[in-house]
XYZ file of C-alpha atoms in Angstrom:
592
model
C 156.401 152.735 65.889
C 157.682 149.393 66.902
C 156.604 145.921 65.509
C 155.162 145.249 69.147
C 153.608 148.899 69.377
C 151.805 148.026 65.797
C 150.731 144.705 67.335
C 149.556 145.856 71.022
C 147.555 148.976 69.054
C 145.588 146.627 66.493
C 145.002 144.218 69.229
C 143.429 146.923 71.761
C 141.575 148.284 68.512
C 139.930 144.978 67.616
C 139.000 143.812 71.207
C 137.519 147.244 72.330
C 135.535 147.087 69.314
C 133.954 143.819 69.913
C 134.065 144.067 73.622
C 132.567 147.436 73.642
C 129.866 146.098 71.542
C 129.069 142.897 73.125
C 128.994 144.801 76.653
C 126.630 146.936 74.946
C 124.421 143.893 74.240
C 124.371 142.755 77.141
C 123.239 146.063 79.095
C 120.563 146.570 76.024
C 122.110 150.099 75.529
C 123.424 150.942 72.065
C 126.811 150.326 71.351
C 127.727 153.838 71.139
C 127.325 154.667 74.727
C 130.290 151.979 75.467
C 132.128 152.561 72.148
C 133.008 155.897 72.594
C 134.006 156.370 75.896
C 136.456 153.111 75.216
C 138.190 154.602 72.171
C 138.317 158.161 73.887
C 139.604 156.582 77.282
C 142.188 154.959 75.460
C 143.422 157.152 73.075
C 143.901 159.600 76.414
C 146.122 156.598 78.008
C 147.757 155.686 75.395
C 149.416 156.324 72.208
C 149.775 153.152 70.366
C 146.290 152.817 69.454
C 145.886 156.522 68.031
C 145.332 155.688 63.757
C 146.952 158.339 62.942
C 150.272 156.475 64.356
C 149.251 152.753 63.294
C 148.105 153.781 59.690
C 149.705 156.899 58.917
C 147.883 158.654 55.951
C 145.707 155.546 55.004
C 143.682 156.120 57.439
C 141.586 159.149 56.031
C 141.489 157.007 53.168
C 140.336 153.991 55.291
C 137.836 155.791 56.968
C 136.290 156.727 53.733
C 136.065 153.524 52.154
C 134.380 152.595 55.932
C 131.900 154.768 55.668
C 131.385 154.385 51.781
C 130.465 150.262 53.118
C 128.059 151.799 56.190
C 126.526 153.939 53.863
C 125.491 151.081 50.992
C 124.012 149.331 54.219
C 122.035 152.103 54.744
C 120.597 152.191 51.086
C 119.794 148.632 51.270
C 117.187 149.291 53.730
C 115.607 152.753 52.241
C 112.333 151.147 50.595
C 109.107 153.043 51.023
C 107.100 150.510 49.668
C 106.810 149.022 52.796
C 105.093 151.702 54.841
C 101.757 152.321 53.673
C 98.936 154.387 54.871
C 98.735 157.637 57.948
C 102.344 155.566 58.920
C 104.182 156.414 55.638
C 102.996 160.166 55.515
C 104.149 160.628 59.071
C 107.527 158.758 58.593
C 107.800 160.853 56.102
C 107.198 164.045 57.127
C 109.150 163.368 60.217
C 112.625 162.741 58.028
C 111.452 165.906 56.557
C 110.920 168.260 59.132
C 113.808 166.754 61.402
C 115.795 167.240 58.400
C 115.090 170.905 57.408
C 114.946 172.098 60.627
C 118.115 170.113 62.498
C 120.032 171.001 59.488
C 119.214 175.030 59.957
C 119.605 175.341 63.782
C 122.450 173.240 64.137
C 123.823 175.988 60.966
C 122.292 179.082 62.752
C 123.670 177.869 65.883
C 127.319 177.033 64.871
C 128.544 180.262 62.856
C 128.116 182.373 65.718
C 128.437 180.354 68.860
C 130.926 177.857 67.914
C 133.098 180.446 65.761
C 132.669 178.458 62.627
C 133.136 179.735 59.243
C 129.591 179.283 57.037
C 130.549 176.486 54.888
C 131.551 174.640 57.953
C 128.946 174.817 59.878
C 126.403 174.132 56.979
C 128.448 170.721 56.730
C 128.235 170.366 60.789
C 124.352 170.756 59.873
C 124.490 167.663 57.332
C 125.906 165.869 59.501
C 124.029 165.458 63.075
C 120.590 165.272 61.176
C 121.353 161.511 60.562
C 120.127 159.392 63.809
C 120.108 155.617 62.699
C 119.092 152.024 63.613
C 121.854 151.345 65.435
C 121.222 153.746 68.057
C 117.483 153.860 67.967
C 116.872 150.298 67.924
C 118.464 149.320 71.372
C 116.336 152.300 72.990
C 113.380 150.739 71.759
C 113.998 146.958 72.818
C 114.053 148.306 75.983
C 111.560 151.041 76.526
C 108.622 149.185 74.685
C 106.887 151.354 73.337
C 103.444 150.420 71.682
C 103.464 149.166 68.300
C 102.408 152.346 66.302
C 105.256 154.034 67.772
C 107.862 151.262 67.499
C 107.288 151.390 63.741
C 107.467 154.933 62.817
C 110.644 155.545 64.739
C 112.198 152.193 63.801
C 111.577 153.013 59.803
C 112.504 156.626 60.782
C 115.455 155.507 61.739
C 116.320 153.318 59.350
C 115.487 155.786 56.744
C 117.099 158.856 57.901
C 120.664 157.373 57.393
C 120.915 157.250 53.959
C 119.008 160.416 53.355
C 121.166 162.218 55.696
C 124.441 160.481 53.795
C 122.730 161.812 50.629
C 122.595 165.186 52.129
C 126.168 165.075 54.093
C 127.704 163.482 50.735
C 126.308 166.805 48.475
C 126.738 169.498 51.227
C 130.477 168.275 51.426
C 131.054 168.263 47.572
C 129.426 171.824 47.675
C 131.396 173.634 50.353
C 134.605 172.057 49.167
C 134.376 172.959 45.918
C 133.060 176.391 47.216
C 136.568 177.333 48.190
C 138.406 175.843 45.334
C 137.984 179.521 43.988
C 136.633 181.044 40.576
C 133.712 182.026 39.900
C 129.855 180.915 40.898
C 129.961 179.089 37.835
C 133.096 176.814 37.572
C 131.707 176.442 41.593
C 128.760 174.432 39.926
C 130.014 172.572 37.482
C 132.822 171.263 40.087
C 129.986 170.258 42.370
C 128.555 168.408 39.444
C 131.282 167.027 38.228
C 132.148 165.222 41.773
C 128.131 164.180 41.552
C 128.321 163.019 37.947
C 131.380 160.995 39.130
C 129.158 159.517 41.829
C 126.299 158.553 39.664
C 128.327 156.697 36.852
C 130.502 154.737 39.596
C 126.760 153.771 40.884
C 125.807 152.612 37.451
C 129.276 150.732 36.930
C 129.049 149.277 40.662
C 125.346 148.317 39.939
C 126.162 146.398 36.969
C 128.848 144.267 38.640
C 126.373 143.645 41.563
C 123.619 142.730 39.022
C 126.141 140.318 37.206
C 127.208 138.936 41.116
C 123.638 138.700 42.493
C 121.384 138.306 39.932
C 123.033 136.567 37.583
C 125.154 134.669 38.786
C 123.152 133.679 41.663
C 125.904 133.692 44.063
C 125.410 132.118 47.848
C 124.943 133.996 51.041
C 128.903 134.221 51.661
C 129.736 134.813 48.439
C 127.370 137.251 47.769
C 128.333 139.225 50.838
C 132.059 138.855 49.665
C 131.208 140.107 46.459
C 129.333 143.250 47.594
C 131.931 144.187 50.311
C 134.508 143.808 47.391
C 132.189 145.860 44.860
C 131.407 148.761 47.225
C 134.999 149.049 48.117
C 136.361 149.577 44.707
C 133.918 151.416 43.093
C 134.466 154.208 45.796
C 137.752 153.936 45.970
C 137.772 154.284 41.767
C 135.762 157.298 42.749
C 137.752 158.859 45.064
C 140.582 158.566 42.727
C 138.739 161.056 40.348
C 137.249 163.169 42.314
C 138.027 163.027 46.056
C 134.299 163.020 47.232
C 132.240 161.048 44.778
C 132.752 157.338 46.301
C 130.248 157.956 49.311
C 127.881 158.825 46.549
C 128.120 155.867 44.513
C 127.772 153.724 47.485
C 124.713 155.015 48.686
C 123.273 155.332 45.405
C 124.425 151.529 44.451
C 122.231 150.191 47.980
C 119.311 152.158 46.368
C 119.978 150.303 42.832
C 119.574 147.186 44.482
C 116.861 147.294 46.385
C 114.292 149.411 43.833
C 115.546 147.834 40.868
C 114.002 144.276 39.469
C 116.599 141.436 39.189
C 118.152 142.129 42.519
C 116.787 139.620 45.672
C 118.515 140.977 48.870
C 117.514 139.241 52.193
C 116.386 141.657 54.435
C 118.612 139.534 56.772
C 121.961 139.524 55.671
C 123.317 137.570 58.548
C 127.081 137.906 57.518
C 127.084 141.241 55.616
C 125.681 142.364 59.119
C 128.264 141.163 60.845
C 131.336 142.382 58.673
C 128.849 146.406 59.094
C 129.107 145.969 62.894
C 132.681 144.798 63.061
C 134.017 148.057 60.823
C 131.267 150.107 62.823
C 133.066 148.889 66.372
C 136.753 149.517 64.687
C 135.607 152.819 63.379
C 134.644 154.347 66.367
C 137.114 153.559 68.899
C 139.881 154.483 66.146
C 137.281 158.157 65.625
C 137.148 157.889 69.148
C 141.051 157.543 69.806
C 141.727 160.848 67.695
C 139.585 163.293 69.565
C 142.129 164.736 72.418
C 140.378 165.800 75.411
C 142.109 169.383 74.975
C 139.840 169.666 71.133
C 136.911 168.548 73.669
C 137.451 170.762 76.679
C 137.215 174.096 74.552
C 133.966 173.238 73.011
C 131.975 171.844 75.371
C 130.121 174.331 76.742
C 128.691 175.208 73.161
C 128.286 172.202 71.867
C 125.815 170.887 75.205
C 124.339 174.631 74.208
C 123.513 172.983 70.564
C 122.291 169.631 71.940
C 119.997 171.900 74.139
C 118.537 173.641 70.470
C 118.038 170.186 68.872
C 116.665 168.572 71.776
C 114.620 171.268 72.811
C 113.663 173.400 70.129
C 114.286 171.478 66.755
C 112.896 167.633 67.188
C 109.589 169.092 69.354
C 109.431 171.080 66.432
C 109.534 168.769 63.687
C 107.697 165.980 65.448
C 104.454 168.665 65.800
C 104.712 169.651 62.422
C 105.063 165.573 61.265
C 102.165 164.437 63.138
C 99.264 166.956 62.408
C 96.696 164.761 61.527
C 98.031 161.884 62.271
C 95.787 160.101 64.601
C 98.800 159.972 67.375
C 97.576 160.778 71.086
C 98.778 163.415 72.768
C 101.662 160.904 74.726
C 102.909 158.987 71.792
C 103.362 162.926 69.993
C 104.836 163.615 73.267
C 107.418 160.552 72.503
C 108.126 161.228 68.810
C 109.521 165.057 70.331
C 111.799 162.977 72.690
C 113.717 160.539 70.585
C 116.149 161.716 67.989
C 119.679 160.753 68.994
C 122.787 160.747 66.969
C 124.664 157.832 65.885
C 127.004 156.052 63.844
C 126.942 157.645 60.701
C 127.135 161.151 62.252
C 130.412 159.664 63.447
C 131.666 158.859 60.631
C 130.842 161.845 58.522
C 132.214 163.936 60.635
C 135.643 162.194 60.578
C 135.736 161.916 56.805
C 134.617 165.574 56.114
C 136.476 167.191 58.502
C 139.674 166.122 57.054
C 138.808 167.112 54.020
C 137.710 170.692 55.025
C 140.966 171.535 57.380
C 143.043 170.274 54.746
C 141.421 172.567 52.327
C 141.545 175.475 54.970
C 137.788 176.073 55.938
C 137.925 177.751 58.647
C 136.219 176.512 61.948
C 136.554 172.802 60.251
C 138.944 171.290 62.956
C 135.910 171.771 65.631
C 133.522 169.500 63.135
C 134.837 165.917 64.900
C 135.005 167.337 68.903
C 131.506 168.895 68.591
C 129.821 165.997 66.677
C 131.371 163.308 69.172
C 130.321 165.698 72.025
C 126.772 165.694 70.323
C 126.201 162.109 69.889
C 127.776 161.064 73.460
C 125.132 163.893 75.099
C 122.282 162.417 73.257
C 122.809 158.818 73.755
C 122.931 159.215 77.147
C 120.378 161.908 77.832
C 118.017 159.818 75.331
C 119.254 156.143 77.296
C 118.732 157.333 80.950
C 115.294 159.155 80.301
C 113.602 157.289 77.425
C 112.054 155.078 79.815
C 110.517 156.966 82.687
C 109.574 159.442 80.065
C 107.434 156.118 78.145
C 106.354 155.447 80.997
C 104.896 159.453 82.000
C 103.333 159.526 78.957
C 101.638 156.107 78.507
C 102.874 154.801 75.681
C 104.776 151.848 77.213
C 103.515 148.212 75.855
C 102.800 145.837 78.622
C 106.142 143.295 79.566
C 103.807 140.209 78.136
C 105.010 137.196 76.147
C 103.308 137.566 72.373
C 103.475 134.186 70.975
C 102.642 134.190 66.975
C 100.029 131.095 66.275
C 100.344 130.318 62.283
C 97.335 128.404 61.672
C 93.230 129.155 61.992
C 91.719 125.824 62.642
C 89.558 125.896 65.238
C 91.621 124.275 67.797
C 94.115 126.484 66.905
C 92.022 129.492 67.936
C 91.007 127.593 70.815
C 94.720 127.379 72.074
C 94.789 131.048 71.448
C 92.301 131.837 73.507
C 93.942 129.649 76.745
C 97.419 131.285 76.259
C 95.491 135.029 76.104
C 93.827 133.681 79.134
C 96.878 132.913 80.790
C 97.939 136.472 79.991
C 99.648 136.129 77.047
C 99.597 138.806 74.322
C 98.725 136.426 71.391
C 98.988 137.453 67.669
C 97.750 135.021 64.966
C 98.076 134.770 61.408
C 95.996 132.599 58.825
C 95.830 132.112 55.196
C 92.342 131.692 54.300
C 89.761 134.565 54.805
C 87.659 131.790 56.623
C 90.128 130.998 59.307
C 90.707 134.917 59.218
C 87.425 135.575 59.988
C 87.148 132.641 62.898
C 90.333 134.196 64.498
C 88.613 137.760 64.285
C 85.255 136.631 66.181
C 87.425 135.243 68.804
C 88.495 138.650 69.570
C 91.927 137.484 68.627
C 95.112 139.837 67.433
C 94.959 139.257 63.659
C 98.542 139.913 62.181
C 99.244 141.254 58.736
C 99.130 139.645 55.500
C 102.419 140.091 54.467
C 104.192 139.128 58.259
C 104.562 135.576 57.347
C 105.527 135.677 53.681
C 108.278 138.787 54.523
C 109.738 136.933 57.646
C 109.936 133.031 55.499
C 110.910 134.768 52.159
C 112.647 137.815 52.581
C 114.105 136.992 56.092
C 112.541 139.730 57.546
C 112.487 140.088 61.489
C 109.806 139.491 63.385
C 109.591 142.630 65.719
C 107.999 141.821 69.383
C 107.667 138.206 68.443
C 108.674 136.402 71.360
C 108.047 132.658 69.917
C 106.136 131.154 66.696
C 103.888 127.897 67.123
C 103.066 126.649 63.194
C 99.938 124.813 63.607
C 98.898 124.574 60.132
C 97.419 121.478 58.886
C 100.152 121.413 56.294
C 103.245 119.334 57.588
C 105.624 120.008 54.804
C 105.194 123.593 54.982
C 105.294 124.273 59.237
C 108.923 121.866 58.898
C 109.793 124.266 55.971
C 108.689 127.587 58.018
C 110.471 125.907 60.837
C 113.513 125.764 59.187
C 113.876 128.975 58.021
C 112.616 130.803 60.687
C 115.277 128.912 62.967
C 118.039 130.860 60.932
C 117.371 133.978 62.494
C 118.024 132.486 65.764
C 116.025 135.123 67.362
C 112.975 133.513 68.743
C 112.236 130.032 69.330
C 110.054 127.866 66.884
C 107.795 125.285 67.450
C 106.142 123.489 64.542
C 103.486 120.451 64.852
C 104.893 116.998 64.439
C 104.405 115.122 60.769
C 101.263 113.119 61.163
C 103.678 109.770 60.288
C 107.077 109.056 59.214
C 105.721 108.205 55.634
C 103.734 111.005 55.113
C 105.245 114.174 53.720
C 108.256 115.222 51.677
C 110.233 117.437 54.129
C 108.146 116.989 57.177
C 109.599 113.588 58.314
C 113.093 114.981 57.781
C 112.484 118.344 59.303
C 114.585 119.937 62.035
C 113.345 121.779 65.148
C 111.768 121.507 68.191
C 107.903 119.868 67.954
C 104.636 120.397 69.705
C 102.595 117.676 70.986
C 103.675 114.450 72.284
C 104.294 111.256 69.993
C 101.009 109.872 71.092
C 98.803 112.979 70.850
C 99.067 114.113 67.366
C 97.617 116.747 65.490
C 94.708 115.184 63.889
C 94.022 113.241 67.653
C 93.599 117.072 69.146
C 91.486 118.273 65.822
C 88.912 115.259 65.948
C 88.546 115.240 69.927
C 88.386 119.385 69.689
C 85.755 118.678 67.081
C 83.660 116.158 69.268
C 83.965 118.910 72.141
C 86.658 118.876 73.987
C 88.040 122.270 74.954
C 91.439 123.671 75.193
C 91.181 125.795 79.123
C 94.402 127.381 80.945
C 94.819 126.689 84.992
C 97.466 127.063 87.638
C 99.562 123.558 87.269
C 99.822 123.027 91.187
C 99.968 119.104 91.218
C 99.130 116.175 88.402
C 97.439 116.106 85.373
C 93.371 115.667 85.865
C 92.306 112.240 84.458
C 91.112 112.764 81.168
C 93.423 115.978 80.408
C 96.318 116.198 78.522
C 99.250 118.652 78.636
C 100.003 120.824 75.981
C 102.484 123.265 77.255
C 103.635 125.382 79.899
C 103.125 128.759 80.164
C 106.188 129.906 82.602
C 105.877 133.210 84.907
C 107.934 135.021 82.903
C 105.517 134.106 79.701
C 107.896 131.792 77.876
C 106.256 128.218 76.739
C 107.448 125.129 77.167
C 105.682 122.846 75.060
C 105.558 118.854 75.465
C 107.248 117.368 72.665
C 109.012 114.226 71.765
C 110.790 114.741 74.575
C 108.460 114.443 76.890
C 106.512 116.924 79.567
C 108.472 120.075 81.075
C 109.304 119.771 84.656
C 106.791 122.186 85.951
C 107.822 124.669 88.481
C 105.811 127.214 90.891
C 103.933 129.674 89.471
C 103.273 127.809 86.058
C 100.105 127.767 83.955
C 99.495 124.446 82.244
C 97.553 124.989 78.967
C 95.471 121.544 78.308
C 93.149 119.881 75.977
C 90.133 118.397 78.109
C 88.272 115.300 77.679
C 85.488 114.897 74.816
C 82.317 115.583 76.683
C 79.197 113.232 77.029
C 76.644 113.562 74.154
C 76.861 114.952 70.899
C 79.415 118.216 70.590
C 78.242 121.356 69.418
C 79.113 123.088 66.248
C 82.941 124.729 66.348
């Protein structure tokens, strides 16, 4: 290839990558549904973008080391100590039985149908059990599905990677070193000499990563740099000894980190994130590019016959068996049996082990990549266009409210709850005394977990369905602190309460973000006239303020606020609902 051939296939690569993904985002579909079709539609048209051509033989290699990065990802977020309870048994017995029973139809299915050889379609098995986050996540932004059932597919997902890796990772190791020849025997103790490689590059790579993280206490770019650079050349060490022992030190190092003490990983990883989704977007339009429609066009037919088995027969399957006892209803059951696509890492697996298995001669092993790309491009879509309407059939749909988080249980602050669930507004509030607790509770308010607050402030955890946070605590320092770091995310907007003075506080003053109340009304002005009994109420804004009222914030149609603050009052528009705190009443005011 020419300099300018190089230059016009990288290009193409990079910007279908990121364009693919960023169209994605903006038609809240996953990535994959635009990814694939770009880096297939290309590679048709054109040459210059084909790896193969631009990288020669590093790209197996690249691919690899790719994968061995998605895969540490993956084992970052694989801790069970956050599901608890009926949740954590069905989670788990879902990755089980999808598991188990993908892995055997999609192996029953292939030998026959598909003309594979055993040992490759045991690995085709490993592979297209693994859904994934990436995938699953966009289906559930937009179907909104009720809370029980966003969580056990949303940790299912999450957790099925790296068990699937786990499994892909050993299946691979097995069946290659099944043909290697000799006997049962020197079989076994290959296998377990490419695992044994695995497990002491983990240990090494965990080391360096506890020297990095924990004690050297390296920033958020630096860290990210450091475990990029880590994970990259422990597998590559790996695959140096043993040619498929780095994807198991990789995924094995994410677990290190997150069970063992020492390590403190952000659950948002902001720039690690981005660096997983740029190789993601580069690996599968260049996976994409290599699948020629002639390797499709001869398997298609039986490989929509094997999305029909694990659609059909295997998921329905697994999700009865999973939820037995679970306290599920009969439609969000129904809704478990309908979402299992295939995503990313199936992708990726199947590229790296494929190579490996034609170039050791397995027989069937060049129809590994077409079928698996044909799988996850069927089940994306099928799973995309029906998900919805589906939801919808079977009730499990949440309603298209706002659901504002209140931090704070002062009795004005449940009183302002109240108004915005009036105004039709699915509130959610969290407190930190058992007192407050207990006063949100007898208002019939949403009372959100414990650990919500604490996870999203000090593990930078996401708040899921959160569509804005008020912090209405009568602690300044702390709602400017929560304020700041829950701004980092940049997912939801923040409101805190204004610092009761510009002499009062040690961050508060200083503080960032947008602020609640006007100059004038203050927090401890709406506590003492809520005490003496004036009321927070929620009304149609259709002209001025009443005399005596004052405007707290807009509730637009759609449900987002728009709080007064230091700016000054909203412009209010038709259709609003203008939450207010009314005048103290004649007489003495009850008890709150």
């Amino acid at each position: 290839m020419t300099t300018d051939e190089i230059l016009f296939g990288v290009g193409l690569t990079f910007v279908l990558a990121v364009g693919s993904q960023i169209l994605a985002a903006r038609l809240r579909v996953p990535a994959l549904i635009v990814l694939l079709p770009a880096g297939f539609t290309a590679g048709a048209l054109t040459d210059d973008i084909h790896p193969d051509r631009l990288l020669g033989a590093a790209f197996a290699p690249m691919v690899s080391l790719a994968v061995a990065v998605i895969l540490y990802d993956s084992g970052l977020g694989l801790d069970l100590r956050k599901l608890r309870g009926r949740q954590r048994r069905t989670v788990g017995r879902l990755i089980v039985a999808g598991v188990v029973l993908s892995w055997a139809a999609t192996t029953v299915y292939a030998a026959p149908v598909l003309g594979m050889s055993g040992q490759a379609a045991l690995v085709l098995g490993a592979i297209l059990v693994v859904s994934g986050p990436t995938v699953v996540g966009p289906l559930l932004a937009f179907v909104r599905p009720d809370d029980r059932l966003q969580r056990i597919l949303t940790w299912e997902g999450s957790l099925v990677d790296p068990v699937g890796g786990i499994l892909g990772a050993l299946v691979y190791a097995a069946v290659l070193h099944d043909g290697s020849g000799g006997g049962f025997g020197h079989r076994v103790v290959q296998f377990a000499t490419s695992v044994g490689v695995g497990l002491a590059g983990a240990v090494v790579g965990t080391a360096l990563l506890w020297l990095l993280l924990a004690k050297l206490r390296l920033g958020d770019v630096p860290a990210t740099s450091a475990q990029l650079a880590t994970v990259i050349a422990v597998a590559a060490a790996c695959d140096m000894v043993r040619d498929d022992s780095g994807l198991i030190a990789a995924i094995v190092m994410g677990l290190a980190v997150v069970y063992l003490p020492g390590f403190d990983v952000p659950e948002e990883r902001p720039f690690f994130e981005t660096l997983v989704r740029l190789i993601i977007g580069l690996l599968f339009v260049s996976i994409s590019a290599t699948v020629t429609p002639a390797s499709v066009w001869h398997v298609l037919l039986p490989a929509l016959g094997l999305v029909a088995v694990l659609v059909l027969v295997a998921r329905p399957l697994a999700a009865w068996l999973a939820t037995l006892g679970a306290g599920l209803t009969r439609g969000e059951r129904g809704f478990l049996a309908w979402m299992a696509p295939r995503g990313i890492v199936a992708a990726a697996n199947a590229s790296t082990f494929s190579a490996g298995l034609v170039a050791a001669g397995t027989g069937g092993a060049g129809k590994i990549l077409p079928v698996t790309f044909l799988v996850i491009a069927a089940t994306v879509t099928l799973y995309g266009l029906t998900a919805v309407p589906v939801a919808r059939h079977l009730g499990v749909t949440r309603a298209t409210r706002a659901r504002p988080l209140l931090v704070g249980g002062d009795p004005w602050a449940v009183d302002l709850g109240r108004a915005l669930r009036s105004a039709g507004l699915e509130v959610l509030m969290w407190a930190s005394t058992e007192e407050q607790r207990e006063r949100i509770r007898a208002a019939g308010l949403e009372l959100a977990p414990g650990e919500l607050l604490a996870a999203a402030t000090g593990r930078g955890a996401r708040l899921e369905g959160i569509t804005s946070v008020l912090l209405l605590t009568d602690e300044d320092d702390f709602n400017a602190l929560a304020s700041e770091v829950l701004h980092r995310g940049g997912k939801v907007p923040v409101y805190r309460l204004g610092p009761r003075s510009r002499e009062y506080g040690v961050v508060a003053p200083y503080g960032g973000g947008d602020t609640l109340l006007a100059g004038e009304l203050t927090r401890l002005t709406v506590f003492q006239r809520h005490r003496q009994g004036a009321r927070i109420v929620a009304r149609p804004f259709d002209g001025p303020v009443p005399q005596g009222y004052d405007l707290l914030l807009l509730v637009r149609p759609g449900g987002r606020l728009a709080p007064v603050g230091d700016d000054g009052a909203p412009a209010p528009r038709p259709g609003d609902v203008a939450v207010l705190l009314g005048p103290v009443p004649d007489g003495p005011a009850g008890p709150d």
